[in-house]
């Protein structure tokens, strides 16, 4: 099949020698990877053929799409006639990707700490909702974003203790009480908001947390604004990812923590307090999910509305699985979801007729 592959490479590379060489290298890596994967895991090499076929189909479809007058019109509206406009558009997209990934990343880490101790909590949406409301309310009253984040964490812990007591002490079903939290917490948040602010249509706002630029590093092209001119919560979240990866992968305490989720009976024989670790996991899960919700109202948006979490709790569940219960993998998954979210917002603003 190398002859057919060669034809496909030339077409995808648009008959340009350098582009064709890059495509050929990609196909070679795919072939070698499939052979190695088959030897290691038994996965058939036909998987690479399927991937190659998908690459060819989407590449040809993409090239055909770029020739359409509608696409050219949209491209001119979005990018304009100057290359600087395109660079600014891409940079703003990447900046939004990081900011939109942070709340999902915090909630995903909350679920990671829960699942590593055997607590499969699907009530993340509810925990983030109550954290968003309490964080906004405290910040509105006190004017302190940090205090809002702290109180959002405490609210998440308090609500998650309902789940913890029911599943750990009473041995109830995790899924049932997770869904109960998803129903109870957003309704409670909406009720508290209406009791405090009334049912008027005016929108209450706060001042979001200011960005902190790191001198010198923020001037690095592209990477500087992305990583070194952000809210303090962005820096702390990335540090938390590193701490989580080291804790679970390099420390004795992390291994003991994981043993509670993987084999609680064996952990108990080693003297590990299984019940205590499970409650600790629920405290960490509630705190991080509450902070993830509070981030939305104190760092990203300046107001609270019903449904502000917008399904990020369920996306976090997918991110944990997508990242294979690994802190680094979860980071990449959340950046991917953040990119998709940022892209759909900009496509709507650009005027192209693609539903969000």
C-alpha atoms as a printed R data frame, in Angstrom:
    type eleno elety resid chain resno       x      y      z
1   ATOM     1    CA   UNK     A     1   0.000  0.000  0.000
2   ATOM     2    CA   UNK     A     2   2.988  2.355 -0.147
3   ATOM     3    CA   UNK     A     3   2.029  3.495 -3.649
4   ATOM     4    CA   UNK     A     4  -1.412  4.618 -2.490
5   ATOM     5    CA   UNK     A     5   0.165  6.258  0.550
6   ATOM     6    CA   UNK     A     6   2.542  8.148 -1.747
7   ATOM     7    CA   UNK     A     7  -0.336  9.508 -3.820
8   ATOM     8    CA   UNK     A     8  -2.158 10.607 -0.654
9   ATOM     9    CA   UNK     A     9   1.001 12.263  0.723
10  ATOM    10    CA   UNK     A    10   1.526 14.244 -2.470
11  ATOM    11    CA   UNK     A    11  -2.092 15.413 -2.502
12  ATOM    12    CA   UNK     A    12  -2.134 16.377  1.160
13  ATOM    13    CA   UNK     A    13   1.195 18.174  0.698
14  ATOM    14    CA   UNK     A    14  -0.358 19.995 -2.280
15  ATOM    15    CA   UNK     A    15   2.536 18.843 -4.508
16  ATOM    16    CA   UNK     A    16   5.015 20.943 -2.510
17  ATOM    17    CA   UNK     A    17   8.240 19.010 -1.755
18  ATOM    18    CA   UNK     A    18   8.732 20.257  1.804
19  ATOM    19    CA   UNK     A    19   5.058 19.826  2.755
20  ATOM    20    CA   UNK     A    20   5.027 16.350  1.200
21  ATOM    21    CA   UNK     A    21   8.151 15.434  3.194
22  ATOM    22    CA   UNK     A    22   6.463 16.534  6.457
23  ATOM    23    CA   UNK     A    23   3.370 14.467  5.620
24  ATOM    24    CA   UNK     A    24   5.575 11.479  4.782
25  ATOM    25    CA   UNK     A    25   7.319 11.757  8.149
26  ATOM    26    CA   UNK     A    26   3.939 11.821  9.886
27  ATOM    27    CA   UNK     A    27   2.818  8.654  8.081
28  ATOM    28    CA   UNK     A    28   6.140  6.977  8.884
29  ATOM    29    CA   UNK     A    29   5.800  7.791 12.585
30  ATOM    30    CA   UNK     A    30   2.247  6.437 12.465
31  ATOM    31    CA   UNK     A    31   3.414  3.164 10.898
32  ATOM    32    CA   UNK     A    32   6.271  2.684 13.374
33  ATOM    33    CA   UNK     A    33   3.984  3.566 16.300
34  ATOM    34    CA   UNK     A    34   1.339  1.075 15.207
35  ATOM    35    CA   UNK     A    35   3.935 -1.691 14.884
36  ATOM    36    CA   UNK     A    36   5.348 -0.929 18.326
37  ATOM    37    CA   UNK     A    37   1.861 -0.726 19.850
38  ATOM    38    CA   UNK     A    38   0.942 -4.093 18.360
39  ATOM    39    CA   UNK     A    39   4.036 -5.714 19.850
40  ATOM    40    CA   UNK     A    40   3.383 -4.160 23.258
41  ATOM    41    CA   UNK     A    41  -0.393 -4.379 23.580
42  ATOM    42    CA   UNK     A    42  -1.672 -6.614 20.785
43  ATOM    43    CA   UNK     A    43  -3.632 -3.813 19.105
44  ATOM    44    CA   UNK     A    44  -3.897 -4.663 15.374
45  ATOM    45    CA   UNK     A    45  -1.936 -2.544 12.879
46  ATOM    46    CA   UNK     A    46  -5.188 -1.918 11.020
47  ATOM    47    CA   UNK     A    47  -5.750  0.862 13.551
48  ATOM    48    CA   UNK     A    48  -3.039  2.897 11.783
49  ATOM    49    CA   UNK     A    49  -4.777  2.300  8.447
50  ATOM    50    CA   UNK     A    50  -7.997  3.703  9.912
51  ATOM    51    CA   UNK     A    51  -6.158  6.750 11.274
52  ATOM    52    CA   UNK     A    52  -4.456  7.295  7.917
53  ATOM    53    CA   UNK     A    53  -7.806  7.102  6.139
54  ATOM    54    CA   UNK     A    54  -9.311  9.639  8.545
55  ATOM    55    CA   UNK     A    55  -6.331 11.964  8.064
56  ATOM    56    CA   UNK     A    56  -6.713 11.765  4.276
57  ATOM    57    CA   UNK     A    57 -10.472 12.348  4.387
58  ATOM    58    CA   UNK     A    58 -10.293 15.334  6.746
59  ATOM    59    CA   UNK     A    59  -7.290 16.829  4.950
60  ATOM    60    CA   UNK     A    60  -8.965 16.657  1.547
61  ATOM    61    CA   UNK     A    61 -12.215 17.990  3.028
62  ATOM    62    CA   UNK     A    62 -10.328 20.834  4.684
63  ATOM    63    CA   UNK     A    63  -8.568 21.777  1.455
64  ATOM    64    CA   UNK     A    64 -11.895 21.731 -0.389
65  ATOM    65    CA   UNK     A    65 -13.448 23.897  2.335
66  ATOM    66    CA   UNK     A    66 -10.759 26.553  1.953
67  ATOM    67    CA   UNK     A    67 -11.682 26.953 -1.727
68  ATOM    68    CA   UNK     A    68 -15.325 27.842 -1.000
69  ATOM    69    CA   UNK     A    69 -16.286 31.532 -1.420
70  ATOM    70    CA   UNK     A    70 -18.073 31.475  1.951
71  ATOM    71    CA   UNK     A    71 -14.878 30.407  3.693
72  ATOM    72    CA   UNK     A    72 -12.845 33.067  1.904
73  ATOM    73    CA   UNK     A    73 -15.376 35.713  2.952
74  ATOM    74    CA   UNK     A    74 -15.284 34.535  6.575
75  ATOM    75    CA   UNK     A    75 -11.478 34.408  6.508
76  ATOM    76    CA   UNK     A    76 -11.278 38.006  5.304
77  ATOM    77    CA   UNK     A    77 -13.661 39.133  8.063
78  ATOM    78    CA   UNK     A    78 -11.785 37.317 10.811
79  ATOM    79    CA   UNK     A    79  -8.176 37.852  9.813
80  ATOM    80    CA   UNK     A    80  -8.401 40.938  7.625
81  ATOM    81    CA   UNK     A    81  -5.777 41.677  5.042
82  ATOM    82    CA   UNK     A    82  -2.827 41.988  7.363
83  ATOM    83    CA   UNK     A    83  -0.876 39.181  8.939
84  ATOM    84    CA   UNK     A    84  -0.796 41.078 12.252
85  ATOM    85    CA   UNK     A    85  -4.547 40.644 12.555
86  ATOM    86    CA   UNK     A    86  -4.200 36.893 12.221
87  ATOM    87    CA   UNK     A    87  -1.456 36.763 14.849
88  ATOM    88    CA   UNK     A    88  -3.519 38.836 17.282
89  ATOM    89    CA   UNK     A    89  -6.545 36.609 16.695
90  ATOM    90    CA   UNK     A    90  -4.551 33.426 17.366
91  ATOM    91    CA   UNK     A    91  -2.881 34.928 20.447
92  ATOM    92    CA   UNK     A    92  -6.227 36.000 21.907
93  ATOM    93    CA   UNK     A    93  -7.548 32.504 21.225
94  ATOM    94    CA   UNK     A    94  -4.651 30.929 23.119
95  ATOM    95    CA   UNK     A    95  -5.051 33.371 26.017
96  ATOM    96    CA   UNK     A    96  -8.730 32.501 26.288
97  ATOM    97    CA   UNK     A    97  -7.826 28.809 26.102
98  ATOM    98    CA   UNK     A    98  -5.705 29.058 29.258
99  ATOM    99    CA   UNK     A    99  -8.295 31.086 31.173
100 ATOM   100    CA   UNK     A   100 -11.179 28.814 30.212
101 ATOM   101    CA   UNK     A   101  -9.174 25.684 31.017
102 ATOM   102    CA   UNK     A   102  -8.445 26.719 34.625
103 ATOM   103    CA   UNK     A   103 -11.915 26.121 36.163
104 ATOM   104    CA   UNK     A   104 -12.222 22.766 34.385
105 ATOM   105    CA   UNK     A   105  -8.705 21.867 35.533
106 ATOM   106    CA   UNK     A   106  -9.485 22.689 39.171
107 ATOM   107    CA   UNK     A   107 -12.681 20.639 39.113
108 ATOM   108    CA   UNK     A   108 -10.868 17.780 37.334
109 ATOM   109    CA   UNK     A   109  -8.177 17.712 40.012
110 ATOM   110    CA   UNK     A   110 -10.957 17.610 42.592
111 ATOM   111    CA   UNK     A   111 -12.340 14.494 40.936
112 ATOM   112    CA   UNK     A   112  -8.849 12.996 40.632
113 ATOM   113    CA   UNK     A   113  -8.282 13.252 44.388
114 ATOM   114    CA   UNK     A   114 -11.696 11.725 44.966
115 ATOM   115    CA   UNK     A   115 -11.338  8.826 42.554
116 ATOM   116    CA   UNK     A   116  -7.825  7.973 43.748
117 ATOM   117    CA   UNK     A   117  -9.433  7.230 47.132
118 ATOM   118    CA   UNK     A   118 -12.303  5.281 45.585
119 ATOM   119    CA   UNK     A   119 -14.836  8.138 45.701
120 ATOM   120    CA   UNK     A   120 -16.433  8.481 42.266
121 ATOM   121    CA   UNK     A   121 -18.218 11.784 42.793
122 ATOM   122    CA   UNK     A   122 -20.384 12.894 39.867
123 ATOM   123    CA   UNK     A   123 -21.731 15.828 41.894
124 ATOM   124    CA   UNK     A   124 -18.996 18.194 40.684
125 ATOM   125    CA   UNK     A   125 -21.463 20.409 38.853
126 ATOM   126    CA   UNK     A   126 -23.342 21.084 42.070
127 ATOM   127    CA   UNK     A   127 -20.181 21.699 44.111
128 ATOM   128    CA   UNK     A   128 -18.904 24.205 41.555
129 ATOM   129    CA   UNK     A   129 -22.302 25.931 41.456
130 ATOM   130    CA   UNK     A   130 -22.451 26.542 45.188
131 ATOM   131    CA   UNK     A   131 -18.792 27.610 45.153
132 ATOM   132    CA   UNK     A   132 -19.522 30.114 42.369
133 ATOM   133    CA   UNK     A   133 -22.417 31.678 44.295
134 ATOM   134    CA   UNK     A   134 -20.673 31.855 47.673
135 ATOM   135    CA   UNK     A   135 -17.461 33.180 46.123
136 ATOM   136    CA   UNK     A   136 -19.375 35.912 44.304
137 ATOM   137    CA   UNK     A   137 -21.484 36.813 47.336
138 ATOM   138    CA   UNK     A   138 -18.520 37.077 49.710
139 ATOM   139    CA   UNK     A   139 -16.515 39.088 47.181
140 ATOM   140    CA   UNK     A   140 -19.513 41.384 46.626
141 ATOM   141    CA   UNK     A   141 -19.841 42.050 50.358
142 ATOM   142    CA   UNK     A   142 -16.166 42.252 51.345
143 ATOM   143    CA   UNK     A   143 -14.504 43.305 48.091
144 ATOM   144    CA   UNK     A   144 -11.867 40.567 48.512
145 ATOM   145    CA   UNK     A   145 -11.423 38.051 45.711
146 ATOM   146    CA   UNK     A   146  -9.202 35.851 47.865
147 ATOM   147    CA   UNK     A   147 -11.778 35.702 50.622
148 ATOM   148    CA   UNK     A   148 -14.396 34.826 48.023
149 ATOM   149    CA   UNK     A   149 -12.265 31.927 46.785
150 ATOM   150    CA   UNK     A   150 -11.685 30.711 50.350
151 ATOM   151    CA   UNK     A   151 -15.382 30.814 51.199
152 ATOM   152    CA   UNK     A   152 -16.193 29.104 47.905
153 ATOM   153    CA   UNK     A   153 -13.889 26.271 48.963
154 ATOM   154    CA   UNK     A   154 -15.557 26.054 52.386
155 ATOM   155    CA   UNK     A   155 -18.996 25.948 50.763
156 ATOM   156    CA   UNK     A   156 -17.872 23.119 48.476
157 ATOM   157    CA   UNK     A   157 -16.543 21.172 51.463
158 ATOM   158    CA   UNK     A   158 -19.740 21.691 53.448
159 ATOM   159    CA   UNK     A   159 -22.003 20.455 50.652
160 ATOM   160    CA   UNK     A   160 -19.681 17.571 49.830
161 ATOM   161    CA   UNK     A   161 -19.876 16.351 53.416
162 ATOM   162    CA   UNK     A   162 -23.459 15.311 52.647
163 ATOM   163    CA   UNK     A   163 -22.083 13.059 49.933
164 ATOM   164    CA   UNK     A   164 -19.222 11.869 52.158
165 ATOM   165    CA   UNK     A   165 -21.414 10.912 55.121
166 ATOM   166    CA   UNK     A   166 -23.932  9.142 52.894
167 ATOM   167    CA   UNK     A   167 -21.397  7.128 50.887
168 ATOM   168    CA   UNK     A   168 -18.621  6.486 53.422
169 ATOM   169    CA   UNK     A   169 -20.505  6.140 56.708
170 ATOM   170    CA   UNK     A   170 -23.886  4.922 55.432
171 ATOM   171    CA   UNK     A   171 -22.383  3.026 52.430
172 ATOM   172    CA   UNK     A   172 -24.976  4.496 50.066
173 ATOM   173    CA   UNK     A   173 -24.646  4.468 46.285
174 ATOM   174    CA   UNK     A   174 -22.142  7.029 44.965
175 ATOM   175    CA   UNK     A   175 -24.033  7.807 41.777
176 ATOM   176    CA   UNK     A   176 -27.351  8.448 43.523
177 ATOM   177    CA   UNK     A   177 -25.910 10.919 46.023
178 ATOM   178    CA   UNK     A   178 -23.710 12.543 43.397
179 ATOM   179    CA   UNK     A   179 -26.812 13.298 41.349
180 ATOM   180    CA   UNK     A   180 -28.546 14.487 44.514
181 ATOM   181    CA   UNK     A   181 -25.771 17.044 45.002
182 ATOM   182    CA   UNK     A   182 -26.153 18.120 41.351
183 ATOM   183    CA   UNK     A   183 -29.852 18.777 41.935
184 ATOM   184    CA   UNK     A   184 -29.621 20.282 45.417
185 ATOM   185    CA   UNK     A   185 -26.604 22.616 45.206
186 ATOM   186    CA   UNK     A   186 -27.517 24.658 42.068
187 ATOM   187    CA   UNK     A   187 -31.075 25.081 43.373
188 ATOM   188    CA   UNK     A   188 -29.725 26.209 46.755
189 ATOM   189    CA   UNK     A   189 -27.366 28.677 45.037
190 ATOM   190    CA   UNK     A   190 -30.208 30.141 42.976
191 ATOM   191    CA   UNK     A   191 -32.407 30.429 46.070
192 ATOM   192    CA   UNK     A   192 -29.720 32.206 48.115
193 ATOM   193    CA   UNK     A   193 -29.040 34.648 45.274
194 ATOM   194    CA   UNK     A   194 -32.709 35.572 44.974
195 ATOM   195    CA   UNK     A   195 -33.137 35.915 48.732
196 ATOM   196    CA   UNK     A   196 -30.147 38.251 49.016
197 ATOM   197    CA   UNK     A   197 -30.510 40.314 45.832
198 ATOM   198    CA   UNK     A   198 -34.201 39.932 45.110
199 ATOM   199    CA   UNK     A   199 -35.777 39.060 41.770
200 ATOM   200    CA   UNK     A   200 -34.931 42.303 39.933
201 ATOM   201    CA   UNK     A   201 -33.416 42.254 36.471
202 ATOM   202    CA   UNK     A   202 -30.371 44.425 37.311
203 ATOM   203    CA   UNK     A   203 -27.085 42.513 37.184
204 ATOM   204    CA   UNK     A   204 -24.820 42.725 40.231
205 ATOM   205    CA   UNK     A   205 -21.125 42.920 39.457
206 ATOM   206    CA   UNK     A   206 -17.793 42.748 41.258
207 ATOM   207    CA   UNK     A   207 -14.187 43.526 40.351
208 ATOM   208    CA   UNK     A   208 -12.390 40.441 39.112
209 ATOM   209    CA   UNK     A   209  -8.926 39.479 40.314
210 ATOM   210    CA   UNK     A   210  -6.221 41.480 38.535
211 ATOM   211    CA   UNK     A   211  -3.512 39.818 36.476
212 ATOM   212    CA   UNK     A   212   0.066 39.775 37.737
213 ATOM   213    CA   UNK     A   213   2.781 40.048 35.099
214 ATOM   214    CA   UNK     A   214   6.174 38.485 35.837
215 ATOM   215    CA   UNK     A   215   8.843 41.037 34.826
216 ATOM   216    CA   UNK     A   216  11.091 39.921 31.998
217 ATOM   217    CA   UNK     A   217   9.258 36.662 31.322
218 ATOM   218    CA   UNK     A   218   6.078 38.418 30.184
219 ATOM   219    CA   UNK     A   219   8.007 39.959 27.264
220 ATOM   220    CA   UNK     A   220   8.775 36.576 25.685
221 ATOM   221    CA   UNK     A   221   6.915 36.429 22.349
222 ATOM   222    CA   UNK     A   222   3.693 34.355 22.447
223 ATOM   223    CA   UNK     A   223   4.665 32.343 25.551
224 ATOM   224    CA   UNK     A   224   5.090 35.425 27.744
225 ATOM   225    CA   UNK     A   225   1.486 36.709 27.627
226 ATOM   226    CA   UNK     A   226   0.178 33.127 27.746
227 ATOM   227    CA   UNK     A   227   1.967 31.951 30.867
228 ATOM   228    CA   UNK     A   228   3.462 34.964 32.635
229 ATOM   229    CA   UNK     A   229   0.751 37.641 32.482
230 ATOM   230    CA   UNK     A   230  -2.172 35.880 34.132
231 ATOM   231    CA   UNK     A   231  -4.301 35.873 37.249
232 ATOM   232    CA   UNK     A   232  -2.554 34.502 40.363
233 ATOM   233    CA   UNK     A   233  -5.041 31.628 40.337
234 ATOM   234    CA   UNK     A   234  -3.651 30.492 36.991
235 ATOM   235    CA   UNK     A   235  -0.148 30.246 38.469
236 ATOM   236    CA   UNK     A   236  -1.421 28.462 41.582
237 ATOM   237    CA   UNK     A   237  -3.402 25.974 39.517
238 ATOM   238    CA   UNK     A   238  -0.370 25.034 37.421
239 ATOM   239    CA   UNK     A   239   1.655 24.623 40.629
240 ATOM   240    CA   UNK     A   240  -1.122 22.397 41.984
241 ATOM   241    CA   UNK     A   241  -0.853 20.183 38.908
242 ATOM   242    CA   UNK     A   242   2.869 19.696 39.571
243 ATOM   243    CA   UNK     A   243   2.283 19.046 43.280
244 ATOM   244    CA   UNK     A   244  -0.423 16.499 42.452
245 ATOM   245    CA   UNK     A   245   1.793 14.687 39.947
246 ATOM   246    CA   UNK     A   246   4.660 14.476 42.466
247 ATOM   247    CA   UNK     A   247   2.348 13.467 45.327
248 ATOM   248    CA   UNK     A   248   0.770 10.534 43.507
249 ATOM   249    CA   UNK     A   249   3.858  9.448 41.589
250 ATOM   250    CA   UNK     A   250   6.817 10.066 43.884
251 ATOM   251    CA   UNK     A   251   5.746  9.999 47.535
252 ATOM   252    CA   UNK     A   252   4.950  7.237 49.995
253 ATOM   253    CA   UNK     A   253   1.890  9.148 51.216
254 ATOM   254    CA   UNK     A   254   0.576  9.305 47.654
255 ATOM   255    CA   UNK     A   255   0.969  5.557 47.208
256 ATOM   256    CA   UNK     A   256  -0.858  4.949 50.482
257 ATOM   257    CA   UNK     A   257  -3.596  7.325 49.344
258 ATOM   258    CA   UNK     A   258  -4.006  5.458 46.033
259 ATOM   259    CA   UNK     A   259  -4.049  2.090 47.786
260 ATOM   260    CA   UNK     A   260  -7.269  3.109 49.572
261 ATOM   261    CA   UNK     A   261  -8.999  3.462 46.223
262 ATOM   262    CA   UNK     A   262  -7.422  0.435 44.560
263 ATOM   263    CA   UNK     A   263  -7.669 -2.094 47.403
264 ATOM   264    CA   UNK     A   264  -9.086 -0.725 50.690
265 ATOM   265    CA   UNK     A   265  -8.896 -4.091 52.492
266 ATOM   266    CA   UNK     A   266  -5.174 -4.415 51.786
267 ATOM   267    CA   UNK     A   267  -4.635 -0.787 52.821
268 ATOM   268    CA   UNK     A   268  -6.422 -1.423 56.116
269 ATOM   269    CA   UNK     A   269  -4.134 -4.389 56.877
270 ATOM   270    CA   UNK     A   270  -1.162 -2.017 56.523
271 ATOM   271    CA   UNK     A   271  -2.576  0.249 59.202
272 ATOM   272    CA   UNK     A   272  -3.956  2.935 56.863
273 ATOM   273    CA   UNK     A   273  -7.093  4.647 58.140
274 ATOM   274    CA   UNK     A   274  -9.313  3.954 55.124
275 ATOM   275    CA   UNK     A   275 -12.326  5.885 56.417
276 ATOM   276    CA   UNK     A   276 -10.153  8.869 57.311
277 ATOM   277    CA   UNK     A   277  -8.523  8.940 53.864
278 ATOM   278    CA   UNK     A   278 -11.923  8.780 52.161
279 ATOM   279    CA   UNK     A   279 -13.194 11.706 54.216
280 ATOM   280    CA   UNK     A   280  -9.972 13.594 53.460
281 ATOM   281    CA   UNK     A   281 -10.533 12.920 49.765
282 ATOM   282    CA   UNK     A   282 -14.045 14.374 50.023
283 ATOM   283    CA   UNK     A   283 -12.686 17.476 51.774
284 ATOM   284    CA   UNK     A   284 -10.082 18.029 49.043
285 ATOM   285    CA   UNK     A   285 -12.625 17.301 46.313
286 ATOM   286    CA   UNK     A   286 -15.160 19.731 47.763
287 ATOM   287    CA   UNK     A   287 -12.550 22.459 48.261
288 ATOM   288    CA   UNK     A   288 -11.091 22.261 44.747
289 ATOM   289    CA   UNK     A   289 -14.496 22.015 43.067
290 ATOM   290    CA   UNK     A   290 -15.712 24.988 45.120
291 ATOM   291    CA   UNK     A   291 -12.634 26.996 44.122
292 ATOM   292    CA   UNK     A   292 -13.207 26.034 40.491
293 ATOM   293    CA   UNK     A   293 -16.708 27.470 40.692
294 ATOM   294    CA   UNK     A   294 -15.572 30.553 42.613
295 ATOM   295    CA   UNK     A   295 -12.898 31.180 39.963
296 ATOM   296    CA   UNK     A   296 -15.671 31.683 37.404
297 ATOM   297    CA   UNK     A   297 -17.243 34.535 39.370
298 ATOM   298    CA   UNK     A   298 -14.186 36.145 40.996
299 ATOM   299    CA   UNK     A   299 -11.467 35.776 38.344
300 ATOM   300    CA   UNK     A   300 -13.096 35.111 34.971
301 ATOM   301    CA   UNK     A   301 -16.557 36.691 35.012
302 ATOM   302    CA   UNK     A   302 -17.567 39.668 37.132
303 ATOM   303    CA   UNK     A   303 -21.086 38.468 37.927
304 ATOM   304    CA   UNK     A   304 -23.153 35.437 38.907
305 ATOM   305    CA   UNK     A   305 -25.957 33.979 36.817
306 ATOM   306    CA   UNK     A   306 -27.871 30.730 37.073
307 ATOM   307    CA   UNK     A   307 -26.056 28.027 35.138
308 ATOM   308    CA   UNK     A   308 -22.718 29.847 35.118
309 ATOM   309    CA   UNK     A   309 -20.888 26.526 35.584
310 ATOM   310    CA   UNK     A   310 -22.425 25.451 32.251
311 ATOM   311    CA   UNK     A   311 -21.650 21.740 32.428
312 ATOM   312    CA   UNK     A   312 -17.992 22.111 33.414
313 ATOM   313    CA   UNK     A   313 -18.483 19.554 36.188
314 ATOM   314    CA   UNK     A   314 -19.395 16.889 33.650
315 ATOM   315    CA   UNK     A   315 -16.591 18.006 31.323
316 ATOM   316    CA   UNK     A   316 -14.204 17.560 34.267
317 ATOM   317    CA   UNK     A   317 -15.360 13.963 34.646
318 ATOM   318    CA   UNK     A   318 -14.528 13.388 30.986
319 ATOM   319    CA   UNK     A   319 -11.169 15.151 31.378
320 ATOM   320    CA   UNK     A   320 -10.141 12.812 34.218
321 ATOM   321    CA   UNK     A   321 -10.871  9.770 32.065
322 ATOM   322    CA   UNK     A   322  -9.375 11.397 28.969
323 ATOM   323    CA   UNK     A   323  -6.217 12.167 30.964
324 ATOM   324    CA   UNK     A   324  -6.056  8.579 32.277
325 ATOM   325    CA   UNK     A   325  -6.131  9.656 35.954
326 ATOM   326    CA   UNK     A   326  -2.774 11.392 35.541
327 ATOM   327    CA   UNK     A   327  -2.214 15.040 36.471
328 ATOM   328    CA   UNK     A   328  -0.269 15.820 33.299
329 ATOM   329    CA   UNK     A   329  -2.800 14.079 31.096
330 ATOM   330    CA   UNK     A   330  -5.646 15.914 32.799
331 ATOM   331    CA   UNK     A   331  -3.864 19.230 32.166
332 ATOM   332    CA   UNK     A   332  -3.633 18.483 28.440
333 ATOM   333    CA   UNK     A   333  -7.267 17.342 28.329
334 ATOM   334    CA   UNK     A   334  -8.451 20.529 30.036
335 ATOM   335    CA   UNK     A   335  -6.380 22.692 27.680
336 ATOM   336    CA   UNK     A   336  -8.033 20.892 24.774
337 ATOM   337    CA   UNK     A   337 -11.516 21.495 26.179
338 ATOM   338    CA   UNK     A   338 -10.580 25.102 26.935
339 ATOM   339    CA   UNK     A   339  -9.397 25.554 23.355
340 ATOM   340    CA   UNK     A   340 -12.686 24.186 21.997
341 ATOM   341    CA   UNK     A   341 -14.648 26.521 24.272
342 ATOM   342    CA   UNK     A   342 -12.575 29.556 23.290
343 ATOM   343    CA   UNK     A   343 -12.822 28.675 19.603
344 ATOM   344    CA   UNK     A   344 -16.610 28.366 19.608
345 ATOM   345    CA   UNK     A   345 -16.916 31.778 21.275
346 ATOM   346    CA   UNK     A   346 -14.734 33.420 18.631
347 ATOM   347    CA   UNK     A   347 -16.469 31.679 15.754
348 ATOM   348    CA   UNK     A   348 -19.788 33.040 16.978
349 ATOM   349    CA   UNK     A   349 -18.379 36.564 17.271
350 ATOM   350    CA   UNK     A   350 -16.828 36.343 13.800
351 ATOM   351    CA   UNK     A   351 -20.249 35.924 12.249
352 ATOM   352    CA   UNK     A   352 -19.788 32.495 10.674
353 ATOM   353    CA   UNK     A   353 -23.035 30.531 10.851
354 ATOM   354    CA   UNK     A   354 -21.859 27.627 13.068
355 ATOM   355    CA   UNK     A   355 -24.032 26.909 16.156
356 ATOM   356    CA   UNK     A   356 -22.116 26.858 19.443
